[in-house]
Amino acid sequence: MSPHSPAIALLGYTAASLTTLSFIPQAIKTLRSGDTSAISLRMYALFSSGVALWGVYGLFTGDGPLIVANAITLVAAGLILDRKWRAWWAERGERQRLRGGRPLP
C-alpha cells in the first residue's frame, strides 16, 4: 500500500479517535452499573468480530489508524461483550433452574 500524505494520515487518525472514543463512555457505564439489559448480545458479538477483522486488515495493509482504532475499540467493545455474555449466561441458568432443570427450547 502506498504511504499516505500527512494530511490524509491526520484525517484517518482523527476519524479513528472519534469513533473509538465514542465507545469509552458506554464501556465505563456498563462496567460501573453492571446493567446490560438494553444491550444486544448478538449485535455486540457481531460488532466485536467485525472490529477484530478490521484490525487484522489494518495489520495486513499497514494502516496505522485502522490498527490503533480497532485495537482500542476491541478492548472497549470486548469489555461490554464480556459483561453481556456473563449476564446472558446467568439469566439462562436462572431460567433453567426455574423450569426444574429442564433444557430450554
mmCIF file with all atom_site columns, N, CA and C in Angstrom, residues 24-82:
data_model
loop_
_atom_site.group_PDB
_atom_site.id
_atom_site.type_symbol
_atom_site.label_atom_id
_atom_site.label_alt_id
_atom_site.label_comp_id
_atom_site.label_asym_id
_atom_site.label_entity_id
_atom_site.label_seq_id
_atom_site.pdbx_PDB_ins_code
_atom_site.Cartn_x
_atom_site.Cartn_y
_atom_site.Cartn_z
_atom_site.occupancy
_atom_site.B_iso_or_equiv
_atom_site.pdbx_formal_charge
_atom_site.auth_seq_id
_atom_site.auth_comp_id
_atom_site.auth_asym_id
_atom_site.auth_atom_id
_atom_site.pdbx_PDB_model_num
ATOM 1   N N  . ILE A 1 24 ? -15.956 4.494   24.722 1.00 0.00 ? 24 ILE A N  1
ATOM 2   C CA . ILE A 1 24 ? -15.432 4.561   26.077 1.00 0.00 ? 24 ILE A CA 1
ATOM 3   C C  . ILE A 1 24 ? -16.530 4.869   27.106 1.00 0.00 ? 24 ILE A C  1
ATOM 4   N N  . PRO A 1 25 ? -17.401 5.870   26.897 1.00 0.00 ? 25 PRO A N  1
ATOM 5   C CA . PRO A 1 25 ? -18.453 6.129   27.898 1.00 0.00 ? 25 PRO A CA 1
ATOM 6   C C  . PRO A 1 25 ? -19.374 4.925   28.120 1.00 0.00 ? 25 PRO A C  1
ATOM 7   N N  . GLN A 1 26 ? -19.722 4.202   27.040 1.00 0.00 ? 26 GLN A N  1
ATOM 8   C CA . GLN A 1 26 ? -20.586 3.031   27.197 1.00 0.00 ? 26 GLN A CA 1
ATOM 9   C C  . GLN A 1 26 ? -19.883 1.942   27.991 1.00 0.00 ? 26 GLN A C  1
ATOM 10  N N  . ALA A 1 27 ? -18.614 1.734   27.724 1.00 0.00 ? 27 ALA A N  1
ATOM 11  C CA . ALA A 1 27 ? -17.856 0.717   28.460 1.00 0.00 ? 27 ALA A CA 1
ATOM 12  C C  . ALA A 1 27 ? -17.771 1.082   29.942 1.00 0.00 ? 27 ALA A C  1
ATOM 13  N N  . ILE A 1 28 ? -17.484 2.333   30.240 1.00 0.00 ? 28 ILE A N  1
ATOM 14  C CA . ILE A 1 28 ? -17.399 2.773   31.635 1.00 0.00 ? 28 ILE A CA 1
ATOM 15  C C  . ILE A 1 28 ? -18.754 2.623   32.321 1.00 0.00 ? 28 ILE A C  1
ATOM 16  N N  . LYS A 1 29 ? -19.830 3.073   31.663 1.00 0.00 ? 29 LYS A N  1
ATOM 17  C CA . LYS A 1 29 ? -21.173 2.972   32.246 1.00 0.00 ? 29 LYS A CA 1
ATOM 18  C C  . LYS A 1 29 ? -21.539 1.511   32.504 1.00 0.00 ? 29 LYS A C  1
ATOM 19  N N  . THR A 1 30 ? -21.244 0.645   31.559 1.00 0.00 ? 30 THR A N  1
ATOM 20  C CA . THR A 1 30 ? -21.570 -0.772  31.716 1.00 0.00 ? 30 THR A CA 1
ATOM 21  C C  . THR A 1 30 ? -20.765 -1.401  32.842 1.00 0.00 ? 30 THR A C  1
ATOM 22  N N  . LEU A 1 31 ? -19.488 -1.079  32.923 1.00 0.00 ? 31 LEU A N  1
ATOM 23  C CA . LEU A 1 31 ? -18.657 -1.647  33.982 1.00 0.00 ? 31 LEU A CA 1
ATOM 24  C C  . LEU A 1 31 ? -19.071 -1.141  35.353 1.00 0.00 ? 31 LEU A C  1
ATOM 25  N N  . ARG A 1 32 ? -19.436 0.128   35.448 1.00 0.00 ? 32 ARG A N  1
ATOM 26  C CA . ARG A 1 32 ? -19.849 0.696   36.741 1.00 0.00 ? 32 ARG A CA 1
ATOM 27  C C  . ARG A 1 32 ? -21.205 0.166   37.201 1.00 0.00 ? 32 ARG A C  1
ATOM 28  N N  . SER A 1 33 ? -22.162 0.131   36.277 1.00 0.00 ? 33 SER A N  1
ATOM 29  C CA . SER A 1 33 ? -23.519 -0.256  36.663 1.00 0.00 ? 33 SER A CA 1
ATOM 30  C C  . SER A 1 33 ? -23.746 -1.765  36.616 1.00 0.00 ? 33 SER A C  1
ATOM 31  N N  . GLY A 1 34 ? -23.028 -2.434  35.746 1.00 0.00 ? 34 GLY A N  1
ATOM 32  C CA . GLY A 1 34 ? -23.246 -3.862  35.550 1.00 0.00 ? 34 GLY A CA 1
ATOM 33  C C  . GLY A 1 34 ? -24.514 -4.168  34.772 1.00 0.00 ? 34 GLY A C  1
ATOM 34  N N  . ASP A 1 35 ? -25.252 -3.131  34.359 1.00 0.00 ? 35 ASP A N  1
ATOM 35  C CA . ASP A 1 35 ? -26.516 -3.320  33.654 1.00 0.00 ? 35 ASP A CA 1
ATOM 36  C C  . ASP A 1 35 ? -26.285 -3.469  32.160 1.00 0.00 ? 35 ASP A C  1
ATOM 37  N N  . THR A 1 36 ? -26.643 -4.627  31.633 1.00 0.00 ? 36 THR A N  1
ATOM 38  C CA . THR A 1 36 ? -26.515 -4.874  30.196 1.00 0.00 ? 36 THR A CA 1
ATOM 39  C C  . THR A 1 36 ? -27.862 -5.219  29.571 1.00 0.00 ? 36 THR A C  1
ATOM 40  N N  . SER A 1 37 ? -28.936 -4.955  30.287 1.00 0.00 ? 37 SER A N  1
ATOM 41  C CA . SER A 1 37 ? -30.260 -5.374  29.826 1.00 0.00 ? 37 SER A CA 1
ATOM 42  C C  . SER A 1 37 ? -30.658 -4.750  28.485 1.00 0.00 ? 37 SER A C  1
ATOM 43  N N  . ALA A 1 38 ? -30.203 -3.557  28.199 1.00 0.00 ? 38 ALA A N  1
ATOM 44  C CA . ALA A 1 38 ? -30.585 -2.896  26.950 1.00 0.00 ? 38 ALA A CA 1
ATOM 45  C C  . ALA A 1 38 ? -29.587 -3.141  25.820 1.00 0.00 ? 38 ALA A C  1
ATOM 46  N N  . ILE A 1 39 ? -28.633 -4.010  26.050 1.00 0.00 ? 39 ILE A N  1
ATOM 47  C CA . ILE A 1 39 ? -27.590 -4.272  25.061 1.00 0.00 ? 39 ILE A CA 1
ATOM 48  C C  . ILE A 1 39 ? -27.862 -5.608  24.381 1.00 0.00 ? 39 ILE A C  1
ATOM 49  N N  . SER A 1 40 ? -27.750 -5.630  23.068 1.00 0.00 ? 40 SER A N  1
ATOM 50  C CA . SER A 1 40 ? -27.960 -6.844  22.300 1.00 0.00 ? 40 SER A CA 1
ATOM 51  C C  . SER A 1 40 ? -26.671 -7.682  22.267 1.00 0.00 ? 40 SER A C  1
ATOM 52  N N  . LEU A 1 41 ? -26.773 -8.920  22.747 1.00 0.00 ? 41 LEU A N  1
ATOM 53  C CA . LEU A 1 41 ? -25.626 -9.824  22.725 1.00 0.00 ? 41 LEU A CA 1
ATOM 54  C C  . LEU A 1 41 ? -25.191 -10.105 21.291 1.00 0.00 ? 41 LEU A C  1
ATOM 55  N N  . ARG A 1 42 ? -26.141 -10.382 20.418 1.00 0.00 ? 42 ARG A N  1
ATOM 56  C CA . ARG A 1 42 ? -25.801 -10.670 19.016 1.00 0.00 ? 42 ARG A CA 1
ATOM 57  C C  . ARG A 1 42 ? -25.107 -9.485  18.353 1.00 0.00 ? 42 ARG A C  1
ATOM 58  N N  . MET A 1 43 ? -25.634 -8.293  18.599 1.00 0.00 ? 43 MET A N  1
ATOM 59  C CA . MET A 1 43 ? -25.047 -7.103  17.984 1.00 0.00 ? 43 MET A CA 1
ATOM 60  C C  . MET A 1 43 ? -23.605 -6.926  18.439 1.00 0.00 ? 43 MET A C  1
ATOM 61  N N  . TYR A 1 44 ? -23.357 -7.030  19.740 1.00 0.00 ? 44 TYR A N  1
ATOM 62  C CA . TYR A 1 44 ? -22.001 -6.828  20.233 1.00 0.00 ? 44 TYR A CA 1
ATOM 63  C C  . TYR A 1 44 ? -21.063 -7.947  19.807 1.00 0.00 ? 44 TYR A C  1
ATOM 64  N N  . ALA A 1 45 ? -21.572 -9.171  19.671 1.00 0.00 ? 45 ALA A N  1
ATOM 65  C CA . ALA A 1 45 ? -20.739 -10.267 19.181 1.00 0.00 ? 45 ALA A CA 1
ATOM 66  C C  . ALA A 1 45 ? -20.344 -10.018 17.727 1.00 0.00 ? 45 ALA A C  1
ATOM 67  N N  . LEU A 1 46 ? -21.308 -9.623  16.910 1.00 0.00 ? 46 LEU A N  1
ATOM 68  C CA . LEU A 1 46 ? -21.007 -9.325  15.506 1.00 0.00 ? 46 LEU A CA 1
ATOM 69  C C  . LEU A 1 46 ? -20.095 -8.107  15.386 1.00 0.00 ? 46 LEU A C  1
ATOM 70  N N  . PHE A 1 47 ? -20.412 -7.064  16.152 1.00 0.00 ? 47 PHE A N  1
ATOM 71  C CA . PHE A 1 47 ? -19.609 -5.849  16.107 1.00 0.00 ? 47 PHE A CA 1
ATOM 72  C C  . PHE A 1 47 ? -18.166 -6.125  16.518 1.00 0.00 ? 47 PHE A C  1
ATOM 73  N N  . SER A 1 48 ? -17.976 -6.842  17.622 1.00 0.00 ? 48 SER A N  1
ATOM 74  C CA . SER A 1 48 ? -16.627 -7.143  18.102 1.00 0.00 ? 48 SER A CA 1
ATOM 75  C C  . SER A 1 48 ? -15.856 -7.994  17.095 1.00 0.00 ? 48 SER A C  1
ATOM 76  N N  . SER A 1 49 ? -16.543 -8.924  16.456 1.00 0.00 ? 49 SER A N  1
ATOM 77  C CA . SER A 1 49 ? -15.895 -9.726  15.417 1.00 0.00 ? 49 SER A CA 1
ATOM 78  C C  . SER A 1 49 ? -15.466 -8.849  14.245 1.00 0.00 ? 49 SER A C  1
ATOM 79  N N  . GLY A 1 50 ? -16.353 -7.951  13.846 1.00 0.00 ? 50 GLY A N  1
ATOM 80  C CA . GLY A 1 50 ? -16.019 -7.033  12.754 1.00 0.00 ? 50 GLY A CA 1
ATOM 81  C C  . GLY A 1 50 ? -14.851 -6.132  13.099 1.00 0.00 ? 50 GLY A C  1
ATOM 82  N N  . VAL A 1 51 ? -14.820 -5.618  14.308 1.00 0.00 ? 51 VAL A N  1
ATOM 83  C CA . VAL A 1 51 ? -13.719 -4.760  14.750 1.00 0.00 ? 51 VAL A CA 1
ATOM 84  C C  . VAL A 1 51 ? -12.400 -5.539  14.733 1.00 0.00 ? 51 VAL A C  1
ATOM 85  N N  . ALA A 1 52 ? -12.453 -6.778  15.204 1.00 0.00 ? 52 ALA A N  1
ATOM 86  C CA . ALA A 1 52 ? -11.249 -7.614  15.193 1.00 0.00 ? 52 ALA A CA 1
ATOM 87  C C  . ALA A 1 52 ? -10.757 -7.835  13.767 1.00 0.00 ? 52 ALA A C  1
ATOM 88  N N  . LEU A 1 53 ? -11.681 -8.111  12.859 1.00 0.00 ? 53 LEU A N  1
ATOM 89  C CA . LEU A 1 53 ? -11.290 -8.324  11.464 1.00 0.00 ? 53 LEU A CA 1
ATOM 90  C C  . LEU A 1 53 ? -10.743 -7.046  10.818 1.00 0.00 ? 53 LEU A C  1
ATOM 91  N N  . TRP A 1 54 ? -11.341 -5.894  11.146 1.00 0.00 ? 54 TRP A N  1
ATOM 92  C CA . TRP A 1 54 ? -10.792 -4.628  10.643 1.00 0.00 ? 54 TRP A CA 1
ATOM 93  C C  . TRP A 1 54 ? -9.371  -4.416  11.176 1.00 0.00 ? 54 TRP A C  1
ATOM 94  N N  . GLY A 1 55 ? -9.152  -4.804  12.429 1.00 0.00 ? 55 GLY A N  1
ATOM 95  C CA . GLY A 1 55 ? -7.803  -4.694  12.989 1.00 0.00 ? 55 GLY A CA 1
ATOM 96  C C  . GLY A 1 55 ? -6.812  -5.576  12.250 1.00 0.00 ? 55 GLY A C  1
ATOM 97  N N  . VAL A 1 56 ? -7.215  -6.799  11.934 1.00 0.00 ? 56 VAL A N  1
ATOM 98  C CA . VAL A 1 56 ? -6.348  -7.706  11.164 1.00 0.00 ? 56 VAL A CA 1
ATOM 99  C C  . VAL A 1 56 ? -6.096  -7.127  9.779  1.00 0.00 ? 56 VAL A C  1
ATOM 100 N N  . TYR A 1 57 ? -7.142  -6.592  9.160  1.00 0.00 ? 57 TYR A N  1
ATOM 101 C CA . TYR A 1 57 ? -6.990  -5.948  7.851  1.00 0.00 ? 57 TYR A CA 1
ATOM 102 C C  . TYR A 1 57 ? -5.978  -4.799  7.944  1.00 0.00 ? 57 TYR A C  1
ATOM 103 N N  . GLY A 1 58 ? -6.088  -4.005  9.004  1.00 0.00 ? 58 GLY A N  1
ATOM 104 C CA . GLY A 1 58 ? -5.143  -2.908  9.208  1.00 0.00 ? 58 GLY A CA 1
ATOM 105 C C  . GLY A 1 58 ? -3.720  -3.409  9.349  1.00 0.00 ? 58 GLY A C  1
ATOM 106 N N  . LEU A 1 59 ? -3.545  -4.538  10.043 1.00 0.00 ? 59 LEU A N  1
ATOM 107 C CA . LEU A 1 59 ? -2.206  -5.117  10.169 1.00 0.00 ? 59 LEU A CA 1
ATOM 108 C C  . LEU A 1 59 ? -1.660  -5.548  8.816  1.00 0.00 ? 59 LEU A C  1
ATOM 109 N N  . PHE A 1 60 ? -2.501  -6.211  8.019  1.00 0.00 ? 60 PHE A N  1
ATOM 110 C CA . PHE A 1 60 ? -2.053  -6.672  6.699  1.00 0.00 ? 60 PHE A CA 1
ATOM 111 C C  . PHE A 1 60 ? -1.735  -5.525  5.752  1.00 0.00 ? 60 PHE A C  1
ATOM 112 N N  . THR A 1 61 ? -2.485  -4.433  5.862  1.00 0.00 ? 61 THR A N  1
ATOM 113 C CA . THR A 1 61 ? -2.266  -3.303  4.965  1.00 0.00 ? 61 THR A CA 1
ATOM 114 C C  . THR A 1 61 ? -1.317  -2.259  5.538  1.00 0.00 ? 61 THR A C  1
ATOM 115 N N  . GLY A 1 62 ? -0.944  -2.425  6.796  1.00 0.00 ? 62 GLY A N  1
ATOM 116 C CA . GLY A 1 62 ? -0.051  -1.463  7.430  1.00 0.00 ? 62 GLY A CA 1
ATOM 117 C C  . GLY A 1 62 ? -0.702  -0.114  7.677  1.00 0.00 ? 62 GLY A C  1
ATOM 118 N N  . ASP A 1 63 ? -2.011  -0.095  7.857  1.00 0.00 ? 63 ASP A N  1
ATOM 119 C CA . ASP A 1 63 ? -2.757  1.146   8.046  1.00 0.00 ? 63 ASP A CA 1
ATOM 120 C C  . ASP A 1 63 ? -2.831  1.478   9.532  1.00 0.00 ? 63 ASP A C  1
ATOM 121 N N  . GLY A 1 64 ? -2.014  2.432   9.950  1.00 0.00 ? 64 GLY A N  1
ATOM 122 C CA . GLY A 1 64 ? -1.908  2.809   11.352 1.00 0.00 ? 64 GLY A CA 1
ATOM 123 C C  . GLY A 1 64 ? -3.218  3.172   12.017 1.00 0.00 ? 64 GLY A C  1
ATOM 124 N N  . PRO A 1 65 ? -4.024  4.074   11.431 1.00 0.00 ? 65 PRO A N  1
ATOM 125 C CA . PRO A 1 65 ? -5.286  4.429   12.075 1.00 0.00 ? 65 PRO A CA 1
ATOM 126 C C  . PRO A 1 65 ? -6.207  3.225   12.278 1.00 0.00 ? 65 PRO A C  1
ATOM 127 N N  . LEU A 1 66 ? -6.259  2.330   11.300 1.00 0.00 ? 66 LEU A N  1
ATOM 128 C CA . LEU A 1 66 ? -7.099  1.137   11.448 1.00 0.00 ? 66 LEU A CA 1
ATOM 129 C C  . LEU A 1 66 ? -6.602  0.244   12.574 1.00 0.00 ? 66 LEU A C  1
ATOM 130 N N  . ILE A 1 67 ? -5.314  0.078   12.663 1.00 0.00 ? 67 ILE A N  1
ATOM 131 C CA . ILE A 1 67 ? -4.743  -0.793  13.697 1.00 0.00 ? 67 ILE A CA 1
ATOM 132 C C  . ILE A 1 67 ? -5.030  -0.232  15.084 1.00 0.00 ? 67 ILE A C  1
ATOM 133 N N  . VAL A 1 68 ? -4.678  1.021   15.298 1.00 0.00 ? 68 VAL A N  1
ATOM 134 C CA . VAL A 1 68 ? -4.818  1.645   16.620 1.00 0.00 ? 68 VAL A CA 1
ATOM 135 C C  . VAL A 1 68 ? -6.285  1.742   17.036 1.00 0.00 ? 68 VAL A C  1
ATOM 136 N N  . ALA A 1 69 ? -7.123  2.274   16.143 1.00 0.00 ? 69 ALA A N  1
ATOM 137 C CA . ALA A 1 69 ? -8.529  2.469   16.489 1.00 0.00 ? 69 ALA A CA 1
ATOM 138 C C  . ALA A 1 69 ? -9.223  1.147   16.785 1.00 0.00 ? 69 ALA A C  1
ATOM 139 N N  . ASN A 1 70 ? -8.980  0.154   15.970 1.00 0.00 ? 70 ASN A N  1
ATOM 140 C CA . ASN A 1 70 ? -9.674  -1.111  16.171 1.00 0.00 ? 70 ASN A CA 1
ATOM 141 C C  . ASN A 1 70 ? -9.136  -1.876  17.366 1.00 0.00 ? 70 ASN A C  1
ATOM 142 N N  . ALA A 1 71 ? -7.880  -1.725  17.685 1.00 0.00 ? 71 ALA A N  1
ATOM 143 C CA . ALA A 1 71 ? -7.345  -2.364  18.892 1.00 0.00 ? 71 ALA A CA 1
ATOM 144 C C  . ALA A 1 71 ? -8.001  -1.775  20.136 1.00 0.00 ? 71 ALA A C  1
ATOM 145 N N  . ILE A 1 72 ? -8.093  -0.456  20.197 1.00 0.00 ? 72 ILE A N  1
ATOM 146 C CA . ILE A 1 72 ? -8.700  0.203   21.354 1.00 0.00 ? 72 ILE A CA 1
ATOM 147 C C  . ILE A 1 72 ? -10.204 -0.080  21.409 1.00 0.00 ? 72 ILE A C  1
ATOM 148 N N  . THR A 1 73 ? -10.877 0.013   20.260 1.00 0.00 ? 73 THR A N  1
ATOM 149 C CA . THR A 1 73 ? -12.312 -0.242  20.223 1.00 0.00 ? 73 THR A CA 1
ATOM 150 C C  . THR A 1 73 ? -12.615 -1.681  20.602 1.00 0.00 ? 73 THR A C  1
ATOM 151 N N  . LEU A 1 74 ? -11.761 -2.613  20.183 1.00 0.00 ? 74 LEU A N  1
ATOM 152 C CA . LEU A 1 74 ? -11.983 -4.023  20.520 1.00 0.00 ? 74 LEU A CA 1
ATOM 153 C C  . LEU A 1 74 ? -11.905 -4.247  22.031 1.00 0.00 ? 74 LEU A C  1
ATOM 154 N N  . VAL A 1 75 ? -11.010 -3.536  22.698 1.00 0.00 ? 75 VAL A N  1
ATOM 155 C CA . VAL A 1 75 ? -10.931 -3.662  24.159 1.00 0.00 ? 75 VAL A CA 1
ATOM 156 C C  . VAL A 1 75 ? -12.223 -3.156  24.802 1.00 0.00 ? 75 VAL A C  1
ATOM 157 N N  . ALA A 1 76 ? -12.683 -1.968  24.401 1.00 0.00 ? 76 ALA A N  1
ATOM 158 C CA . ALA A 1 76 ? -13.905 -1.399  24.982 1.00 0.00 ? 76 ALA A CA 1
ATOM 159 C C  . ALA A 1 76 ? -15.128 -2.257  24.656 1.00 0.00 ? 76 ALA A C  1
ATOM 160 N N  . ALA A 1 77 ? -15.278 -2.630  23.390 1.00 0.00 ? 77 ALA A N  1
ATOM 161 C CA . ALA A 1 77 ? -16.420 -3.455  22.993 1.00 0.00 ? 77 ALA A CA 1
ATOM 162 C C  . ALA A 1 77 ? -16.317 -4.841  23.622 1.00 0.00 ? 77 ALA A C  1
ATOM 163 N N  . GLY A 1 78 ? -15.107 -5.342  23.756 1.00 0.00 ? 78 GLY A N  1
ATOM 164 C CA . GLY A 1 78 ? -14.906 -6.652  24.376 1.00 0.00 ? 78 GLY A CA 1
ATOM 165 C C  . GLY A 1 78 ? -15.317 -6.663  25.839 1.00 0.00 ? 78 GLY A C  1
ATOM 166 N N  . LEU A 1 79 ? -15.051 -5.576  26.546 1.00 0.00 ? 79 LEU A N  1
ATOM 167 C CA . LEU A 1 79 ? -15.484 -5.480  27.941 1.00 0.00 ? 79 LEU A CA 1
ATOM 168 C C  . LEU A 1 79 ? -17.004 -5.513  28.046 1.00 0.00 ? 79 LEU A C  1
ATOM 169 N N  . ILE A 1 80 ? -17.666 -4.770  27.157 1.00 0.00 ? 80 ILE A N  1
ATOM 170 C CA . ILE A 1 80 ? -19.122 -4.745  27.151 1.00 0.00 ? 80 ILE A CA 1
ATOM 171 C C  . ILE A 1 80 ? -19.653 -6.129  26.765 1.00 0.00 ? 80 ILE A C  1
ATOM 172 N N  . LEU A 1 81 ? -19.066 -6.731  25.751 1.00 0.00 ? 81 LEU A N  1
ATOM 173 C CA . LEU A 1 81 ? -19.496 -8.064  25.315 1.00 0.00 ? 81 LEU A CA 1
ATOM 174 C C  . LEU A 1 81 ? -19.313 -9.093  26.426 1.00 0.00 ? 81 LEU A C  1
ATOM 175 N N  . ASP A 1 82 ? -18.216 -9.016  27.138 1.00 0.00 ? 82 ASP A N  1
ATOM 176 C CA . ASP A 1 82 ? -17.980 -9.945  28.243 1.00 0.00 ? 82 ASP A CA 1
ATOM 177 C C  . ASP A 1 82 ? -19.052 -9.800  29.320 1.00 0.00 ? 82 ASP A C  1
#
